[in-house]
Amino acid sequence: MSYQINDTEFKRLSGLLYDIAGISLSDAKKVLMTGRLSKRLIALGLDTYTQYYKYVTDPSHADELRFMVDLLTTNETYFFREPQHFEFLKEILPKSTERGDVYHVWSAAASIGAEAYTIAMVLADKLGVDGAWEILGTDISHSVLEHARRGHYRLAEAEKIHLPYLKKFCLKGRDDQVGTFLIDKKLRQHVRFEQLNLNVEGMKKMGEFDVIFLRNVLIYFDIPTKQRVVANLIRSLKSGGYLIVGHSESLNGITNVLTAVKPTIYRKP
Ligand SMILES: C[S@@+](CC[C@H](N)C(=O)[O-])C[C@H]1O[C@@H](n2cnc3c(N)ncnc32)[C@H](O)[C@@H]1O
């Protein structure tokens, strides 16, 4: 059976996604929506997207709303994506961390954790695997966070990890785990993942971070959403701390609190 979506159904469901996650889907994303949601209609035995909208907005089906957001977010990521940012991180890291002086980094749209573990490799290399540093990874999607917490990936995903890091921080799967690798526990114990929607007015402060990575998520937001999300993050950024966005993103016209250091890298005075 093929599930067609009409304009009204698409507007309602994309409006729901926008209200929750702040993600704006253009009309061109109809195929994406039906491609991703049709399996839910099948699983629930529903015939139309109108029925699905009623189901998902019924307060007794809150779990379905979670499924819907998980399915409609784009989670593409990889290790050492946009490598210049990790070179920059190496430059700004302190030589060592004093006792009690923990270096904090936040991967604020963490997806399956590749970004957070890339940061962990850089920090472990520079500050020591037993150094005082912590990484927080957050994402709106529950399913990607389960993957991130496992820290277990297909070997093909290790392609961009430099050999010395691979040798030091990753365990190659054997027997029934052949073709996979696991992030070493020594790194995983510095990294914690939490579910968090960045699109909440006055979102709680998440800590005091030296560096926040907010990469490849602003592209899904309109200007008011970008402004809200960035204002939320700035509250958790230390004075002198850095906010890093993706290479196709910019904070021009989004905030005047931060100073541009380089394209895509901003500093809180
Ligand atoms: C394309 S991935 C980027 C992953 C990583 N930062 C990178 O650059 O490789 C975008 C992530 O943003 C998350 N996301 C989208 N809207 C969000 C929101 N409102 N709050 C938190 N995370 C969100 C998605 O679930 C997805 O995992």
mmCIF file with all atom_site columns, N, CA, C and O and ligand atoms in Angstrom, residues 21 23 73-78 81 108-111 115 139-141 144 196-199 215-217 220-221, ligand 1:
data_model
loop_
_atom_site.group_PDB
_atom_site.id
_atom_site.type_symbol
_atom_site.label_atom_id
_atom_site.label_alt_id
_atom_site.label_comp_id
_atom_site.label_asym_id
_atom_site.label_entity_id
_atom_site.label_seq_id
_atom_site.pdbx_PDB_ins_code
_atom_site.Cartn_x
_atom_site.Cartn_y
_atom_site.Cartn_z
_atom_site.occupancy
_atom_site.B_iso_or_equiv
_atom_site.pdbx_formal_charge
_atom_site.auth_seq_id
_atom_site.auth_comp_id
_atom_site.auth_asym_id
_atom_site.auth_atom_id
_atom_site.pdbx_PDB_model_num
ATOM   1   N N   . ALA A 1 21  ? 10.626 20.766 17.843 1.00 0.00 ? 21  ALA A N   1
ATOM   2   C CA  . ALA A 1 21  ? 12.087 20.764 17.667 1.00 0.00 ? 21  ALA A CA  1
ATOM   3   C C   . ALA A 1 21  ? 12.623 22.039 17.041 1.00 0.00 ? 21  ALA A C   1
ATOM   4   O O   . ALA A 1 21  ? 13.829 22.273 17.048 1.00 0.00 ? 21  ALA A O   1
ATOM   5   N N   . ILE A 1 23  ? 12.493 22.561 13.915 1.00 0.00 ? 23  ILE A N   1
ATOM   6   C CA  . ILE A 1 23  ? 12.974 22.191 12.580 1.00 0.00 ? 23  ILE A CA  1
ATOM   7   C C   . ILE A 1 23  ? 11.959 22.621 11.523 1.00 0.00 ? 23  ILE A C   1
ATOM   8   O O   . ILE A 1 23  ? 10.770 22.299 11.623 1.00 0.00 ? 23  ILE A O   1
ATOM   9   N N   . THR A 1 73  ? 14.287 13.729 12.296 1.00 0.00 ? 73  THR A N   1
ATOM   10  C CA  . THR A 1 73  ? 15.550 14.471 12.420 1.00 0.00 ? 73  THR A CA  1
ATOM   11  C C   . THR A 1 73  ? 16.586 13.818 11.505 1.00 0.00 ? 73  THR A C   1
ATOM   12  O O   . THR A 1 73  ? 16.541 12.613 11.261 1.00 0.00 ? 73  THR A O   1
ATOM   13  N N   . THR A 1 74  ? 17.499 14.640 11.020 1.00 0.00 ? 74  THR A N   1
ATOM   14  C CA  . THR A 1 74  ? 18.569 14.134 10.157 1.00 0.00 ? 74  THR A CA  1
ATOM   15  C C   . THR A 1 74  ? 19.811 14.017 11.014 1.00 0.00 ? 74  THR A C   1
ATOM   16  O O   . THR A 1 74  ? 20.256 15.005 11.602 1.00 0.00 ? 74  THR A O   1
ATOM   17  N N   . ASN A 1 75  ? 20.348 12.812 11.117 1.00 0.00 ? 75  ASN A N   1
ATOM   18  C CA  . ASN A 1 75  ? 21.389 12.537 12.112 1.00 0.00 ? 75  ASN A CA  1
ATOM   19  C C   . ASN A 1 75  ? 22.772 12.314 11.509 1.00 0.00 ? 75  ASN A C   1
ATOM   20  O O   . ASN A 1 75  ? 23.654 11.770 12.164 1.00 0.00 ? 75  ASN A O   1
ATOM   21  N N   . GLU A 1 76  ? 22.948 12.720 10.269 1.00 0.00 ? 76  GLU A N   1
ATOM   22  C CA  . GLU A 1 76  ? 24.228 12.455 9.609  1.00 0.00 ? 76  GLU A CA  1
ATOM   23  C C   . GLU A 1 76  ? 25.399 13.047 10.407 1.00 0.00 ? 76  GLU A C   1
ATOM   24  O O   . GLU A 1 76  ? 25.356 14.208 10.844 1.00 0.00 ? 76  GLU A O   1
ATOM   25  N N   . THR A 1 77  ? 26.402 12.274 10.611 1.00 0.00 ? 77  THR A N   1
ATOM   26  C CA  . THR A 1 77  ? 27.583 12.727 11.349 1.00 0.00 ? 77  THR A CA  1
ATOM   27  C C   . THR A 1 77  ? 28.730 11.775 11.056 1.00 0.00 ? 77  THR A C   1
ATOM   28  O O   . THR A 1 77  ? 28.487 10.672 10.550 1.00 0.00 ? 77  THR A O   1
ATOM   29  N N   . TYR A 1 78  ? 29.947 12.164 11.358 1.00 0.00 ? 78  TYR A N   1
ATOM   30  C CA  . TYR A 1 78  ? 31.058 11.212 11.291 1.00 0.00 ? 78  TYR A CA  1
ATOM   31  C C   . TYR A 1 78  ? 32.219 11.711 12.138 1.00 0.00 ? 78  TYR A C   1
ATOM   32  O O   . TYR A 1 78  ? 32.258 12.880 12.535 1.00 0.00 ? 78  TYR A O   1
ATOM   33  N N   . ARG A 1 81  ? 34.673 15.099 11.534 1.00 0.00 ? 81  ARG A N   1
ATOM   34  C CA  . ARG A 1 81  ? 33.979 15.911 10.530 1.00 0.00 ? 81  ARG A CA  1
ATOM   35  C C   . ARG A 1 81  ? 34.472 17.355 10.689 1.00 0.00 ? 81  ARG A C   1
ATOM   36  O O   . ARG A 1 81  ? 34.577 17.839 11.804 1.00 0.00 ? 81  ARG A O   1
ATOM   37  N N   . ALA A 1 108 ? 26.464 19.782 21.394 1.00 0.00 ? 108 ALA A N   1
ATOM   38  C CA  . ALA A 1 108 ? 25.064 20.112 21.683 1.00 0.00 ? 108 ALA A CA  1
ATOM   39  C C   . ALA A 1 108 ? 24.051 19.543 20.685 1.00 0.00 ? 108 ALA A C   1
ATOM   40  O O   . ALA A 1 108 ? 22.850 19.666 20.905 1.00 0.00 ? 108 ALA A O   1
ATOM   41  N N   . ALA A 1 109 ? 24.521 18.957 19.611 1.00 0.00 ? 109 ALA A N   1
ATOM   42  C CA  . ALA A 1 109 ? 23.612 18.215 18.705 1.00 0.00 ? 109 ALA A CA  1
ATOM   43  C C   . ALA A 1 109 ? 24.397 16.974 18.318 1.00 0.00 ? 109 ALA A C   1
ATOM   44  O O   . ALA A 1 109 ? 24.930 16.849 17.230 1.00 0.00 ? 109 ALA A O   1
ATOM   45  N N   . ALA A 1 110 ? 24.495 16.067 19.283 1.00 0.00 ? 110 ALA A N   1
ATOM   46  C CA  . ALA A 1 110 ? 25.543 15.034 19.288 1.00 0.00 ? 110 ALA A CA  1
ATOM   47  C C   . ALA A 1 110 ? 25.289 13.899 18.310 1.00 0.00 ? 110 ALA A C   1
ATOM   48  O O   . ALA A 1 110 ? 26.208 13.164 17.963 1.00 0.00 ? 110 ALA A O   1
ATOM   49  N N   . SER A 1 111 ? 24.038 13.708 17.910 1.00 0.00 ? 111 SER A N   1
ATOM   50  C CA  . SER A 1 111 ? 23.680 12.563 17.071 1.00 0.00 ? 111 SER A CA  1
ATOM   51  C C   . SER A 1 111 ? 24.212 11.269 17.724 1.00 0.00 ? 111 SER A C   1
ATOM   52  O O   . SER A 1 111 ? 24.140 11.122 18.937 1.00 0.00 ? 111 SER A O   1
ATOM   53  N N   . GLU A 1 115 ? 30.912 13.061 17.139 1.00 0.00 ? 115 GLU A N   1
ATOM   54  C CA  . GLU A 1 115 ? 31.534 14.351 17.452 1.00 0.00 ? 115 GLU A CA  1
ATOM   55  C C   . GLU A 1 115 ? 32.083 14.341 18.893 1.00 0.00 ? 115 GLU A C   1
ATOM   56  O O   . GLU A 1 115 ? 33.216 14.762 19.129 1.00 0.00 ? 115 GLU A O   1
ATOM   57  N N   . ASP A 1 139 ? 21.183 15.555 22.589 1.00 0.00 ? 139 ASP A N   1
ATOM   58  C CA  . ASP A 1 139 ? 20.441 15.546 21.325 1.00 0.00 ? 139 ASP A CA  1
ATOM   59  C C   . ASP A 1 139 ? 18.960 15.420 21.675 1.00 0.00 ? 139 ASP A C   1
ATOM   60  O O   . ASP A 1 139 ? 18.601 14.908 22.742 1.00 0.00 ? 139 ASP A O   1
ATOM   61  N N   . ILE A 1 140 ? 18.117 15.857 20.758 1.00 0.00 ? 140 ILE A N   1
ATOM   62  C CA  . ILE A 1 140 ? 16.675 15.722 20.988 1.00 0.00 ? 140 ILE A CA  1
ATOM   63  C C   . ILE A 1 140 ? 16.224 14.270 20.788 1.00 0.00 ? 140 ILE A C   1
ATOM   64  O O   . ILE A 1 140 ? 15.239 13.821 21.363 1.00 0.00 ? 140 ILE A O   1
ATOM   65  N N   . SER A 1 141 ? 16.950 13.550 19.942 1.00 0.00 ? 141 SER A N   1
ATOM   66  C CA  . SER A 1 141 ? 16.508 12.209 19.547 1.00 0.00 ? 141 SER A CA  1
ATOM   67  C C   . SER A 1 141 ? 17.012 11.154 20.533 1.00 0.00 ? 141 SER A C   1
ATOM   68  O O   . SER A 1 141 ? 18.212 11.057 20.804 1.00 0.00 ? 141 SER A O   1
ATOM   69  N N   . VAL A 1 144 ? 19.291 8.088  18.771 1.00 0.00 ? 144 VAL A N   1
ATOM   70  C CA  . VAL A 1 144 ? 20.723 8.308  18.491 1.00 0.00 ? 144 VAL A CA  1
ATOM   71  C C   . VAL A 1 144 ? 21.537 8.278  19.789 1.00 0.00 ? 144 VAL A C   1
ATOM   72  O O   . VAL A 1 144 ? 22.684 7.839  19.795 1.00 0.00 ? 144 VAL A O   1
ATOM   73  N N   . LEU A 1 196 ? 18.138 16.274 25.274 1.00 0.00 ? 196 LEU A N   1
ATOM   74  C CA  . LEU A 1 196 ? 17.863 17.694 25.503 1.00 0.00 ? 196 LEU A CA  1
ATOM   75  C C   . LEU A 1 196 ? 17.357 18.345 24.228 1.00 0.00 ? 196 LEU A C   1
ATOM   76  O O   . LEU A 1 196 ? 17.967 18.220 23.170 1.00 0.00 ? 196 LEU A O   1
ATOM   77  N N   . ASN A 1 197 ? 16.241 19.030 24.349 1.00 0.00 ? 197 ASN A N   1
ATOM   78  C CA  . ASN A 1 197 ? 15.709 19.822 23.237 1.00 0.00 ? 197 ASN A CA  1
ATOM   79  C C   . ASN A 1 197 ? 16.255 21.247 23.361 1.00 0.00 ? 197 ASN A C   1
ATOM   80  O O   . ASN A 1 197 ? 16.007 21.924 24.357 1.00 0.00 ? 197 ASN A O   1
ATOM   81  N N   . LEU A 1 198 ? 17.002 21.692 22.361 1.00 0.00 ? 198 LEU A N   1
ATOM   82  C CA  . LEU A 1 198 ? 17.603 23.033 22.413 1.00 0.00 ? 198 LEU A CA  1
ATOM   83  C C   . LEU A 1 198 ? 16.580 24.125 22.141 1.00 0.00 ? 198 LEU A C   1
ATOM   84  O O   . LEU A 1 198 ? 16.820 25.292 22.407 1.00 0.00 ? 198 LEU A O   1
ATOM   85  N N   . ASN A 1 199 ? 15.428 23.726 21.601 1.00 0.00 ? 199 ASN A N   1
ATOM   86  C CA  . ASN A 1 199 ? 14.413 24.701 21.191 1.00 0.00 ? 199 ASN A CA  1
ATOM   87  C C   . ASN A 1 199 ? 13.384 24.957 22.298 1.00 0.00 ? 199 ASN A C   1
ATOM   88  O O   . ASN A 1 199 ? 12.188 24.836 22.093 1.00 0.00 ? 199 ASN A O   1
ATOM   89  N N   . ARG A 1 215 ? 27.106 22.120 15.792 1.00 0.00 ? 215 ARG A N   1
ATOM   90  C CA  . ARG A 1 215 ? 27.435 22.034 14.370 1.00 0.00 ? 215 ARG A CA  1
ATOM   91  C C   . ARG A 1 215 ? 26.383 21.258 13.584 1.00 0.00 ? 215 ARG A C   1
ATOM   92  O O   . ARG A 1 215 ? 25.885 20.219 13.999 1.00 0.00 ? 215 ARG A O   1
ATOM   93  N N   . ASN A 1 216 ? 26.059 21.811 12.445 1.00 0.00 ? 216 ASN A N   1
ATOM   94  C CA  . ASN A 1 216 ? 25.161 21.148 11.482 1.00 0.00 ? 216 ASN A CA  1
ATOM   95  C C   . ASN A 1 216 ? 23.775 20.871 12.039 1.00 0.00 ? 216 ASN A C   1
ATOM   96  O O   . ASN A 1 216 ? 23.183 19.829 11.762 1.00 0.00 ? 216 ASN A O   1
ATOM   97  N N   . VAL A 1 217 ? 23.290 21.797 12.828 1.00 0.00 ? 217 VAL A N   1
ATOM   98  C CA  . VAL A 1 217 ? 21.901 21.724 13.297 1.00 0.00 ? 217 VAL A CA  1
ATOM   99  C C   . VAL A 1 217 ? 21.183 23.050 13.043 1.00 0.00 ? 217 VAL A C   1
ATOM   100 O O   . VAL A 1 217 ? 19.994 23.061 12.736 1.00 0.00 ? 217 VAL A O   1
ATOM   101 N N   . TYR A 1 220 ? 18.791 23.635 10.092 1.00 0.00 ? 220 TYR A N   1
ATOM   102 C CA  . TYR A 1 220 ? 17.397 23.163 10.055 1.00 0.00 ? 220 TYR A CA  1
ATOM   103 C C   . TYR A 1 220 ? 16.432 24.176 10.665 1.00 0.00 ? 220 TYR A C   1
ATOM   104 O O   . TYR A 1 220 ? 15.228 23.961 10.675 1.00 0.00 ? 220 TYR A O   1
ATOM   105 N N   . PHE A 1 221 ? 16.986 25.261 11.245 1.00 0.00 ? 221 PHE A N   1
ATOM   106 C CA  . PHE A 1 221 ? 16.169 26.211 12.005 1.00 0.00 ? 221 PHE A CA  1
ATOM   107 C C   . PHE A 1 221 ? 15.955 27.516 11.236 1.00 0.00 ? 221 PHE A C   1
ATOM   108 O O   . PHE A 1 221 ? 16.833 27.955 10.479 1.00 0.00 ? 221 PHE A O   1
HETATM 109 C C1  . LIG B 2 .   ? 23.122 16.530 11.235 1.00 0.00 ? 1   LIG B C1  1
HETATM 110 S S1  . LIG B 2 .   ? 23.225 16.077 12.925 1.00 0.00 ? 1   LIG B S1  1
HETATM 111 C C2  . LIG B 2 .   ? 24.748 16.878 13.382 1.00 0.00 ? 1   LIG B C2  1
HETATM 112 C C3  . LIG B 2 .   ? 25.619 16.007 14.246 1.00 0.00 ? 1   LIG B C3  1
HETATM 113 C C4  . LIG B 2 .   ? 26.984 16.614 14.632 1.00 0.00 ? 1   LIG B C4  1
HETATM 114 N N1  . LIG B 2 .   ? 26.835 17.832 15.378 1.00 0.00 ? 1   LIG B N1  1
HETATM 115 C C5  . LIG B 2 .   ? 27.838 16.837 13.407 1.00 0.00 ? 1   LIG B C5  1
HETATM 116 O O1  . LIG B 2 .   ? 28.058 17.989 13.013 1.00 0.00 ? 1   LIG B O1  1
HETATM 117 O O2  . LIG B 2 .   ? 28.277 15.855 12.811 1.00 0.00 ? 1   LIG B O2  1
HETATM 118 C C6  . LIG B 2 .   ? 21.976 17.139 13.650 1.00 0.00 ? 1   LIG B C6  1
HETATM 119 C C7  . LIG B 2 .   ? 21.480 16.639 15.004 1.00 0.00 ? 1   LIG B C7  1
HETATM 120 O O3  . LIG B 2 .   ? 20.706 17.681 15.606 1.00 0.00 ? 1   LIG B O3  1
HETATM 121 C C8  . LIG B 2 .   ? 19.666 17.092 16.357 1.00 0.00 ? 1   LIG B C8  1
HETATM 122 N N2  . LIG B 2 .   ? 18.593 18.086 16.602 1.00 0.00 ? 1   LIG B N2  1
HETATM 123 C C9  . LIG B 2 .   ? 17.700 18.597 15.738 1.00 0.00 ? 1   LIG B C9  1
HETATM 124 N N3  . LIG B 2 .   ? 16.872 19.463 16.354 1.00 0.00 ? 1   LIG B N3  1
HETATM 125 C C10 . LIG B 2 .   ? 17.254 19.497 17.665 1.00 0.00 ? 1   LIG B C10 1
HETATM 126 C C11 . LIG B 2 .   ? 16.764 20.200 18.799 1.00 0.00 ? 1   LIG B C11 1
HETATM 127 N N4  . LIG B 2 .   ? 15.725 21.029 18.737 1.00 0.00 ? 1   LIG B N4  1
HETATM 128 N N5  . LIG B 2 .   ? 17.387 19.988 19.983 1.00 0.00 ? 1   LIG B N5  1
HETATM 129 C C12 . LIG B 2 .   ? 18.450 19.137 20.069 1.00 0.00 ? 1   LIG B C12 1
HETATM 130 N N6  . LIG B 2 .   ? 18.941 18.451 19.020 1.00 0.00 ? 1   LIG B N6  1
HETATM 131 C C13 . LIG B 2 .   ? 18.353 18.630 17.819 1.00 0.00 ? 1   LIG B C13 1
HETATM 132 C C14 . LIG B 2 .   ? 19.222 15.927 15.466 1.00 0.00 ? 1   LIG B C14 1
HETATM 133 O O4  . LIG B 2 .   ? 18.533 14.946 16.200 1.00 0.00 ? 1   LIG B O4  1
HETATM 134 C C15 . LIG B 2 .   ? 20.557 15.438 14.883 1.00 0.00 ? 1   LIG B C15 1
HETATM 135 O O5  . LIG B 2 .   ? 21.077 14.339 15.602 1.00 0.00 ? 1   LIG B O5  1
#
